[in-house]
PDB file of C-alpha atoms in Angstrom:
ATOM      1  CA  MET A   1      93.350 109.893 124.179  1.00 77.00           C
ATOM      2  CA  ASN A   2      92.869 112.604 121.636  1.00 88.00           C
ATOM      3  CA  LYS A   3      94.331 112.434 118.105  1.00 90.00           C
ATOM      4  CA  LYS A   4      97.327 114.602 118.893  1.00 91.00           C
ATOM      5  CA  ASP A   5      98.211 112.520 121.970  1.00 94.00           C
ATOM      6  CA  LEU A   6      97.679 109.228 120.019  1.00 96.00           C
ATOM      7  CA  HIS A   7     100.035 110.388 117.258  1.00 96.00           C
ATOM      8  CA  SER A   8     102.678 111.394 119.846  1.00 97.00           C
ATOM      9  CA  PHE A   9     102.290 108.104 121.604  1.00 97.00           C
ATOM     10  CA  LEU A  10     102.769 106.111 118.439  1.00 97.00           C
ATOM     11  CA  ILE A  11     105.865 108.107 117.375  1.00 97.00           C
ATOM     12  CA  GLU A  12     107.315 107.681 120.910  1.00 97.00           C
ATOM     13  CA  LYS A  13     106.751 103.879 120.805  1.00 97.00           C
ATOM     14  CA  ALA A  14     108.211 103.649 117.271  1.00 97.00           C
ATOM     15  CA  ASP A  15     111.351 105.524 118.505  1.00 97.00           C
ATOM     16  CA  PHE A  16     111.553 103.200 121.454  1.00 97.00           C
ATOM     17  CA  TYR A  17     111.431  99.986 119.512  1.00 96.00           C
ATOM     18  CA  GLU A  18     113.449 101.041 116.451  1.00 97.00           C
ATOM     19  CA  ASN A  19     116.925 100.352 117.708  1.00 95.00           C
ATOM     20  CA  PRO A  20     119.570  97.628 117.317  1.00 95.00           C
ATOM     21  CA  ASN A  21     118.166  95.576 120.266  1.00 94.00           C
ATOM     22  CA  PHE A  22     115.127  94.866 118.007  1.00 95.00           C
ATOM     23  CA  ILE A  23     117.346  92.847 115.681  1.00 96.00           C
ATOM     24  CA  GLU A  24     118.191  90.232 118.330  1.00 95.00           C
ATOM     25  CA  SER A  25     114.780  88.585 118.262  1.00 94.00           C
ATOM     26  CA  ASP A  26     113.598  89.424 114.754  1.00 96.00           C
ATOM     27  CA  PRO A  27     114.206  87.706 111.372  1.00 98.00           C
ATOM     28  CA  ILE A  28     115.906  90.829 110.148  1.00 98.00           C
ATOM     29  CA  GLN A  29     118.954  89.512 112.048  1.00 98.00           C
ATOM     30  CA  ILE A  30     119.662  87.154 109.069  1.00 98.00           C
ATOM     31  CA  PRO A  31     120.406  89.839 106.381  1.00 98.00           C
ATOM     32  CA  HIS A  32     122.265  91.763 109.095  1.00 98.00           C
ATOM     33  CA  GLU A  33     124.946  89.005 108.879  1.00 98.00           C
ATOM     34  CA  PHE A  34     126.002  90.473 105.549  1.00 98.00           C
ATOM     35  CA  ASP A  35     127.588  93.746 104.280  1.00 97.00           C
ATOM     36  CA  LYS A  36     127.354  93.437 100.484  1.00 98.00           C
ATOM     37  CA  HIS A  37     124.251  94.899  98.805  1.00 98.00           C
ATOM     38  CA  GLN A  38     123.296  91.731  96.945  1.00 98.00           C
ATOM     39  CA  ASP A  39     123.972  89.406  99.824  1.00 98.00           C
ATOM     40  CA  ILE A  40     121.605  91.500 101.985  1.00 98.00           C
ATOM     41  CA  GLU A  41     118.993  91.466  99.210  1.00 98.00           C
ATOM     42  CA  ILE A  42     119.132  87.677  98.815  1.00 98.00           C
ATOM     43  CA  ALA A  43     119.243  86.867 102.506  1.00 98.00           C
ATOM     44  CA  GLY A  44     116.524  89.427 103.267  1.00 98.00           C
ATOM     45  CA  PHE A  45     114.228  88.227 100.410  1.00 98.00           C
ATOM     46  CA  LEU A  46     114.449  84.570 101.293  1.00 98.00           C
ATOM     47  CA  THR A  47     114.008  85.268 104.977  1.00 98.00           C
ATOM     48  CA  ALA A  48     110.958  87.473 104.329  1.00 98.00           C
ATOM     49  CA  THR A  49     109.512  84.850 102.048  1.00 98.00           C
ATOM     50  CA  ILE A  50     109.271  82.346 104.851  1.00 97.00           C
ATOM     51  CA  ALA A  51     108.396  84.914 107.568  1.00 96.00           C
ATOM     52  CA  TRP A  52     105.161  83.526 108.863  1.00 89.00           C
ATOM     53  CA  GLY A  53     104.617  81.601 112.097  1.00 86.00           C
ATOM     54  CA  ASN A  54     106.752  81.666 115.165  1.00 90.00           C
ATOM     55  CA  ARG A  55     109.657  84.128 114.914  1.00 93.00           C
ATOM     56  CA  LYS A  56     112.152  81.637 116.455  1.00 95.00           C
ATOM     57  CA  SER A  57     111.156  79.068 113.829  1.00 96.00           C
ATOM     58  CA  ILE A  58     111.497  81.594 111.037  1.00 97.00           C
ATOM     59  CA  ILE A  59     114.983  82.500 112.270  1.00 98.00           C
ATOM     60  CA  ASN A  60     116.117  78.868 112.569  1.00 97.00           C
ATOM     61  CA  SER A  61     114.827  78.006 109.078  1.00 97.00           C
ATOM     62  CA  SER A  62     116.480  81.057 107.609  1.00 97.00           C
ATOM     63  CA  LYS A  63     119.761  80.040 109.213  1.00 97.00           C
ATOM     64  CA  LYS A  64     119.486  76.708 107.580  1.00 95.00           C
ATOM     65  CA  ILE A  65     119.051  78.346 104.168  1.00 96.00           C
ATOM     66  CA  ILE A  66     122.066  80.539 104.626  1.00 97.00           C
ATOM     67  CA  GLN A  67     124.101  77.582 105.798  1.00 95.00           C
ATOM     68  CA  ILE A  68     123.292  75.612 102.641  1.00 92.00           C
ATOM     69  CA  LEU A  69     124.068  78.804 100.635  1.00 95.00           C
ATOM     70  CA  GLU A  70     127.532  78.436 102.212  1.00 94.00           C
ATOM     71  CA  TYR A  71     127.219  81.873 103.881  1.00 97.00           C
ATOM     72  CA  SER A  72     127.761  83.509 100.450  1.00 98.00           C
ATOM     73  CA  PRO A  73     124.274  84.158  98.999  1.00 98.00           C
ATOM     74  CA  LEU A  74     125.286  86.004  95.799  1.00 98.00           C
ATOM     75  CA  ASP A  75     128.128  83.768  94.930  1.00 98.00           C
ATOM     76  CA  PHE A  76     125.963  80.603  95.513  1.00 97.00           C
ATOM     77  CA  VAL A  77     123.063  82.047  93.495  1.00 97.00           C
ATOM     78  CA  LEU A  78     125.267  83.041  90.465  1.00 97.00           C
ATOM     79  CA  ASN A  79     127.449  79.911  90.394  1.00 96.00           C
ATOM     80  CA  HIS A  80     125.366  76.990  91.782  1.00 93.00           C
ATOM     81  CA  THR A  81     124.787  73.869  89.693  1.00 89.00           C
ATOM     82  CA  TYR A  82     121.981  71.417  89.965  1.00 84.00           C
ATOM     83  CA  LYS A  83     124.111  69.192  92.170  1.00 87.00           C
ATOM     84  CA  ASP A  84     124.545  72.187  94.535  1.00 89.00           C
ATOM     85  CA  LEU A  85     120.757  72.312  95.018  1.00 88.00           C
ATOM     86  CA  LYS A  86     120.524  68.686  96.317  1.00 87.00           C
ATOM     87  CA  PRO A  87     120.891  69.676  99.976  1.00 87.00           C
ATOM     88  CA  PHE A  88     117.679  71.740  99.677  1.00 87.00           C
ATOM     89  CA  GLU A  89     115.531  68.746  98.743  1.00 87.00           C
ATOM     90  CA  ASN A  90     114.637  67.974 102.412  1.00 89.00           C
ATOM     91  CA  PHE A  91     114.125  71.677 103.454  1.00 94.00           C
ATOM     92  CA  VAL A  92     110.775  72.482 104.880  1.00 94.00           C
ATOM     93  CA  HIS A  93     109.339  75.525 106.583  1.00 95.00           C
ATOM     94  CA  ARG A  94     105.611  75.190 107.053  1.00 93.00           C
ATOM     95  CA  THR A  95     104.315  74.985 103.435  1.00 93.00           C
ATOM     96  CA  PHE A  96     107.532  76.224 101.870  1.00 95.00           C
ATOM     97  CA  ASN A  97     109.532  73.192 100.815  1.00 96.00           C
ATOM     98  CA  GLY A  98     112.792  72.268  99.115  1.00 94.00           C
ATOM     99  CA  ASN A  99     111.341  72.261  95.605  1.00 93.00           C
ATOM    100  CA  ASP A 100     109.929  75.796  96.198  1.00 95.00           C
ATOM    101  CA  LEU A 101     113.318  77.047  97.359  1.00 95.00           C
ATOM    102  CA  MET A 102     115.052  75.500  94.439  1.00 93.00           C
ATOM    103  CA  TYR A 103     112.771  77.393  92.071  1.00 95.00           C
ATOM    104  CA  PHE A 104     113.504  80.599  93.967  1.00 96.00           C
ATOM    105  CA  LEU A 105     117.259  80.078  93.674  1.00 95.00           C
ATOM    106  CA  LYS A 106     117.034  79.323  89.965  1.00 94.00           C
ATOM    107  CA  LYS A 107     115.000  82.445  89.400  1.00 96.00           C
ATOM    108  CA  LEU A 108     117.345  84.521  91.563  1.00 97.00           C
ATOM    109  CA  LYS A 109     120.198  83.352  89.399  1.00 97.00           C
ATOM    110  CA  GLU A 110     118.355  84.625  86.344  1.00 97.00           C
ATOM    111  CA  ILE A 111     117.546  87.941  87.992  1.00 98.00           C
ATOM    112  CA  PHE A 112     121.068  88.687  89.360  1.00 98.00           C
ATOM    113  CA  THR A 113     122.702  87.653  86.138  1.00 97.00           C
ATOM    114  CA  LYS A 114     120.617  89.973  84.072  1.00 97.00           C
ATOM    115  CA  LYS A 115     119.746  92.841  86.475  1.00 97.00           C
ATOM    116  CA  LYS A 116     122.586  92.667  89.024  1.00 97.00           C
ATOM    117  CA  THR A 117     120.224  93.586  91.909  1.00 98.00           C
ATOM    118  CA  LEU A 118     116.634  92.866  93.081  1.00 98.00           C
ATOM    119  CA  GLU A 119     116.077  96.593  93.176  1.00 98.00           C
ATOM    120  CA  ASN A 120     116.824  96.949  89.493  1.00 98.00           C
ATOM    121  CA  TYR A 121     114.471  93.988  88.786  1.00 98.00           C
ATOM    122  CA  ILE A 122     111.601  95.271  90.853  1.00 98.00           C
ATOM    123  CA  TYR A 123     111.672  99.076  90.441  1.00 98.00           C
ATOM    124  CA  LEU A 124     109.344 100.648  87.835  1.00 97.00           C
ATOM    125  CA  PRO A 125     109.313 104.480  87.597  1.00 95.00           C
ATOM    126  CA  ASN A 126     106.057 106.365  88.125  1.00 94.00           C
ATOM    127  CA  THR A 127     104.428 103.260  89.586  1.00 95.00           C
ATOM    128  CA  SER A 128     103.017 102.609  93.090  1.00 95.00           C
ATOM    129  CA  VAL A 129     104.709 100.085  95.337  1.00 96.00           C
ATOM    130  CA  SER A 130     101.711  97.737  95.209  1.00 95.00           C
ATOM    131  CA  GLU A 131     101.779  97.829  91.421  1.00 96.00           C
ATOM    132  CA  MET A 132     105.463  97.054  91.470  1.00 97.00           C
ATOM    133  CA  GLN A 133     104.887  94.189  93.863  1.00 97.00           C
ATOM    134  CA  SER A 134     102.173  92.761  91.575  1.00 96.00           C
ATOM    135  CA  CYS A 135     104.480  93.034  88.504  1.00 97.00           C
ATOM    136  CA  PHE A 136     107.259  91.381  90.540  1.00 97.00           C
ATOM    137  CA  HIS A 137     104.883  88.509  91.368  1.00 97.00           C
ATOM    138  CA  LEU A 138     103.942  88.065  87.730  1.00 96.00           C
ATOM    139  CA  ASN A 139     107.514  88.254  86.411  1.00 97.00           C
ATOM    140  CA  PHE A 140     108.940  86.002  89.061  1.00 97.00           C
ATOM    141  CA  PHE A 141     106.580  83.156  88.082  1.00 96.00           C
ATOM    142  CA  LYS A 142     106.958  83.403  84.316  1.00 94.00           C
ATOM    143  CA  SER A 143     109.324  80.431  84.260  1.00 90.00           C
ATOM    144  CA  LYS A 144     107.910  76.905  84.360  1.00 88.00           C
ATOM    145  CA  HIS A 145     106.733  76.119  87.905  1.00 89.00           C
ATOM    146  CA  ASP A 146     104.317  74.380  90.149  1.00 90.00           C
ATOM    147  CA  LYS A 147     101.248  76.643  90.507  1.00 92.00           C
ATOM    148  CA  ARG A 148     101.252  76.161  94.285  1.00 92.00           C
ATOM    149  CA  ILE A 149     104.573  78.057  94.580  1.00 94.00           C
ATOM    150  CA  GLU A 150     102.902  81.344  93.617  1.00 95.00           C
ATOM    151  CA  LYS A 151     101.435  81.730  97.132  1.00 95.00           C
ATOM    152  CA  HIS A 152     104.860  82.377  98.583  1.00 96.00           C
ATOM    153  CA  ILE A 153     104.957  85.924  96.975  1.00 96.00           C
ATOM    154  CA  ALA A 154     101.913  88.051  97.595  1.00 95.00           C
ATOM    155  CA  ASN A 155     100.089  89.847  94.793  1.00 94.00           C
ATOM    156  CA  PRO A 156      98.293  92.955  96.198  1.00 93.00           C
ATOM    157  CA  ILE A 157      96.052  93.223  93.129  1.00 92.00           C
ATOM    158  CA  ARG A 158      94.486  89.958  94.196  1.00 93.00           C
ATOM    159  CA  GLY A 159      93.546  91.451  97.599  1.00 94.00           C
ATOM    160  CA  SER A 160      96.403  90.314  99.783  1.00 94.00           C
ATOM    161  CA  ALA A 161      97.782  92.409 102.607  1.00 96.00           C
ATOM    162  CA  ALA A 162     101.250  91.417 101.309  1.00 96.00           C
ATOM    163  CA  LYS A 163     102.705  91.415 104.793  1.00 97.00           C
ATOM    164  CA  ARG A 164     105.966  89.641 103.978  1.00 97.00           C
ATOM    165  CA  ILE A 165     106.748  91.545 100.787  1.00 98.00           C
ATOM    166  CA  ASN A 166     105.932  94.882 102.495  1.00 98.00           C
ATOM    167  CA  MET A 167     108.266  93.864 105.361  1.00 98.00           C
ATOM    168  CA  PHE A 168     111.006  93.085 102.907  1.00 98.00           C
ATOM    169  CA  PHE A 169     110.495  96.479 101.203  1.00 98.00           C
ATOM    170  CA  ARG A 170     110.700  98.184 104.644  1.00 98.00           C
ATOM    171  CA  TRP A 171     113.946  96.410 105.311  1.00 98.00           C
ATOM    172  CA  MET A 172     115.488  97.469 102.016  1.00 98.00           C
ATOM    173  CA  VAL A 173     114.164 101.034 101.671  1.00 98.00           C
ATOM    174  CA  ARG A 174     113.987 102.688 105.074  1.00 97.00           C
ATOM    175  CA  SER A 175     116.959 104.564 106.379  1.00 92.00           C
ATOM    176  CA  ASP A 176     119.582 102.693 108.324  1.00 88.00           C
ATOM    177  CA  LYS A 177     120.277 105.554 110.764  1.00 92.00           C
ATOM    178  CA  ASN A 178     118.775 103.674 113.667  1.00 94.00           C
ATOM    179  CA  GLY A 179     120.625 100.453 112.765  1.00 95.00           C
ATOM    180  CA  VAL A 180     117.595  98.226 111.999  1.00 98.00           C
ATOM    181  CA  ASP A 181     116.447  98.683 108.371  1.00 98.00           C
ATOM    182  CA  PHE A 182     119.121  98.796 105.675  1.00 98.00           C
ATOM    183  CA  GLY A 183     118.233 101.759 103.404  1.00 97.00           C
ATOM    184  CA  ILE A 184     120.088 100.232 100.376  1.00 98.00           C
ATOM    185  CA  TRP A 185     117.287 100.689  97.864  1.00 98.00           C
ATOM    186  CA  LYS A 186     117.856 104.305  96.694  1.00 97.00           C
ATOM    187  CA  LYS A 187     115.294 104.345  93.854  1.00 97.00           C
ATOM    188  CA  PHE A 188     112.437 104.122  96.314  1.00 97.00           C
ATOM    189  CA  LYS A 189     111.208 106.657  98.921  1.00 97.00           C
ATOM    190  CA  SER A 190     110.181 105.770 102.404  1.00 97.00           C
ATOM    191  CA  SER A 191     106.991 107.732 101.825  1.00 97.00           C
ATOM    192  CA  GLN A 192     105.883 105.049  99.364  1.00 97.00           C
ATOM    193  CA  LEU A 193     105.981 102.139 101.857  1.00 98.00           C
ATOM    194  CA  SER A 194     103.100 100.393 103.418  1.00 97.00           C
ATOM    195  CA  CYS A 195     102.933  98.964 106.930  1.00 96.00           C
ATOM    196  CA  PRO A 196     103.543  95.194 106.997  1.00 97.00           C
ATOM    197  CA  LEU A 197     100.035  94.362 108.333  1.00 96.00           C
ATOM    198  CA  ASP A 198      99.796  91.165 110.354  1.00 94.00           C
ATOM    199  CA  VAL A 199      97.659  89.891 113.202  1.00 93.00           C
ATOM    200  CA  HIS A 200      99.669  91.856 115.840  1.00 93.00           C
ATOM    201  CA  SER A 201      99.831  95.270 114.119  1.00 96.00           C
ATOM    202  CA  GLY A 202      96.277  94.860 112.818  1.00 96.00           C
ATOM    203  CA  ASN A 203      94.831  94.070 116.301  1.00 96.00           C
ATOM    204  CA  VAL A 204      96.710  97.037 117.860  1.00 97.00           C
ATOM    205  CA  ALA A 205      95.641  99.355 115.055  1.00 97.00           C
ATOM    206  CA  ARG A 206      91.966  98.461 115.626  1.00 97.00           C
ATOM    207  CA  LYS A 207      92.319  98.840 119.397  1.00 96.00           C
ATOM    208  CA  LEU A 208      93.649 102.350 118.884  1.00 97.00           C
ATOM    209  CA  GLY A 209      90.991 103.295 116.335  1.00 96.00           C
ATOM    210  CA  LEU A 210      93.394 103.547 113.455  1.00 97.00           C
ATOM    211  CA  LEU A 211      91.768 100.724 111.486  1.00 97.00           C
ATOM    212  CA  ASN A 212      88.095  99.829 111.043  1.00 97.00           C
ATOM    213  CA  ARG A 213      88.228  96.958 108.519  1.00 97.00           C
ATOM    214  CA  LYS A 214      88.185  93.568 110.280  1.00 96.00           C
ATOM    215  CA  GLN A 215      90.056  91.574 107.653  1.00 96.00           C
ATOM    216  CA  ASN A 216      93.810  91.916 107.216  1.00 96.00           C
ATOM    217  CA  ASP A 217      93.799  92.351 103.447  1.00 96.00           C
ATOM    218  CA  ALA A 218      94.745  94.864 100.752  1.00 96.00           C
ATOM    219  CA  LYS A 219      91.801  97.184 101.683  1.00 97.00           C
ATOM    220  CA  ALA A 220      92.881  97.183 105.293  1.00 97.00           C
ATOM    221  CA  VAL A 221      96.446  98.116 104.232  1.00 97.00           C
ATOM    222  CA  THR A 222      95.124 101.020 102.150  1.00 97.00           C
ATOM    223  CA  GLU A 223      92.942 102.226 105.063  1.00 98.00           C
ATOM    224  CA  LEU A 224      95.889 102.046 107.555  1.00 98.00           C
ATOM    225  CA  ASP A 225      98.234 103.672 105.092  1.00 97.00           C
ATOM    226  CA  GLY A 226      95.956 106.646 104.900  1.00 97.00           C
ATOM    227  CA  VAL A 227      96.071 107.100 108.669  1.00 97.00           C
ATOM    228  CA  LEU A 228      99.820 106.462 109.165  1.00 98.00           C
ATOM    229  CA  LYS A 229     100.770 108.818 106.336  1.00 97.00           C
ATOM    230  CA  LYS A 230      99.008 111.617 108.193  1.00 97.00           C
ATOM    231  CA  ILE A 231     101.182 110.951 111.280  1.00 97.00           C
ATOM    232  CA  ILE A 232     104.529 110.560 109.511  1.00 97.00           C
ATOM    233  CA  PRO A 233     104.057 111.513 105.812  1.00 97.00           C
ATOM    234  CA  SER A 234     107.705 110.918 104.878  1.00 97.00           C
ATOM    235  CA  ASP A 235     108.047 107.555 106.646  1.00 97.00           C
ATOM    236  CA  PRO A 236     104.754 105.830 107.582  1.00 98.00           C
ATOM    237  CA  ALA A 237     106.222 102.380 107.845  1.00 98.00           C
ATOM    238  CA  LYS A 238     108.286 103.529 110.821  1.00 98.00           C
ATOM    239  CA  LEU A 239     105.037 103.132 112.788  1.00 98.00           C
ATOM    240  CA  ASP A 240     105.201  99.417 112.185  1.00 97.00           C
ATOM    241  CA  PHE A 241     107.684  99.335 115.066  1.00 97.00           C
ATOM    242  CA  ALA A 242     105.116 100.925 117.372  1.00 97.00           C
ATOM    243  CA  LEU A 243     102.144  98.645 116.269  1.00 97.00           C
ATOM    244  CA  PHE A 244     104.179  95.494 116.264  1.00 95.00           C
ATOM    245  CA  GLY A 245     106.037  96.350 119.448  1.00 95.00           C
ATOM    246  CA  LEU A 246     102.873  97.136 121.284  1.00 96.00           C
ATOM    247  CA  GLY A 247     101.263  93.892 120.195  1.00 94.00           C
ATOM    248  CA  VAL A 248     104.221  91.499 120.667  1.00 91.00           C
ATOM    249  CA  ASN A 249     106.122  92.982 123.625  1.00 88.00           C
ATOM    250  CA  GLU A 250     103.390  94.747 125.510  1.00 89.00           C
ATOM    251  CA  LYS A 251     100.406  92.529 124.675  1.00 82.00           C
ATOM    252  CA  PHE A 252      98.505  95.670 123.920  1.00 80.00           C
ATOM    253  CA  ASN A 253      95.943  93.875 121.843  1.00 55.00           C
TER     254      ASN A 253
END
């Protein structure tokens, strides 16, 4: 397959998988339960934070979080008391536990009280997305916390592929015209986004000759970004649908 045919193939697959049917089996279904900007942000952020492992398990754990938030994420975050956090004590999703979640909720209360939206808290003008993500990581963990909690938000400067935070950014920034991503973060441009690199998209990218680096890390994201931005300069993260769909649904890797 020559380069032109490969690019056409990837765009075709991205168009095929980017449709509302994608939502039914993906964790993005959780923020899709809401209409309000801040509710979508909170539900999306907490879901993306625990998005590793089996997708069914991720969805089930996210539904438990939303249930304890009384199906009103913003209202709970802004108005909860210490007593309201008690139901989270026994929450566990892999290495993310109830104490971790309680820290996240306390921090979100601070963020939404002061900045009103996560977009306002994260966005920095004239700064790359990876730099913003690193600043977000540092700011989010400025309050007193258990050091182990820091692993739940990636810091690209430390070499992480930052799959979950890049996925969250994709959800919030990309256009909603196909009914999957939300497009509610207007300060960002889709051209700034990176592909949420994971084992599936990484293996497919290597199989197709889009990625040479063997590790799924920050350097691999930079390498893949360079290729995907040549295919769709204005919206490289759209091709995540192609790489992920080929890997998960077509066992291409």
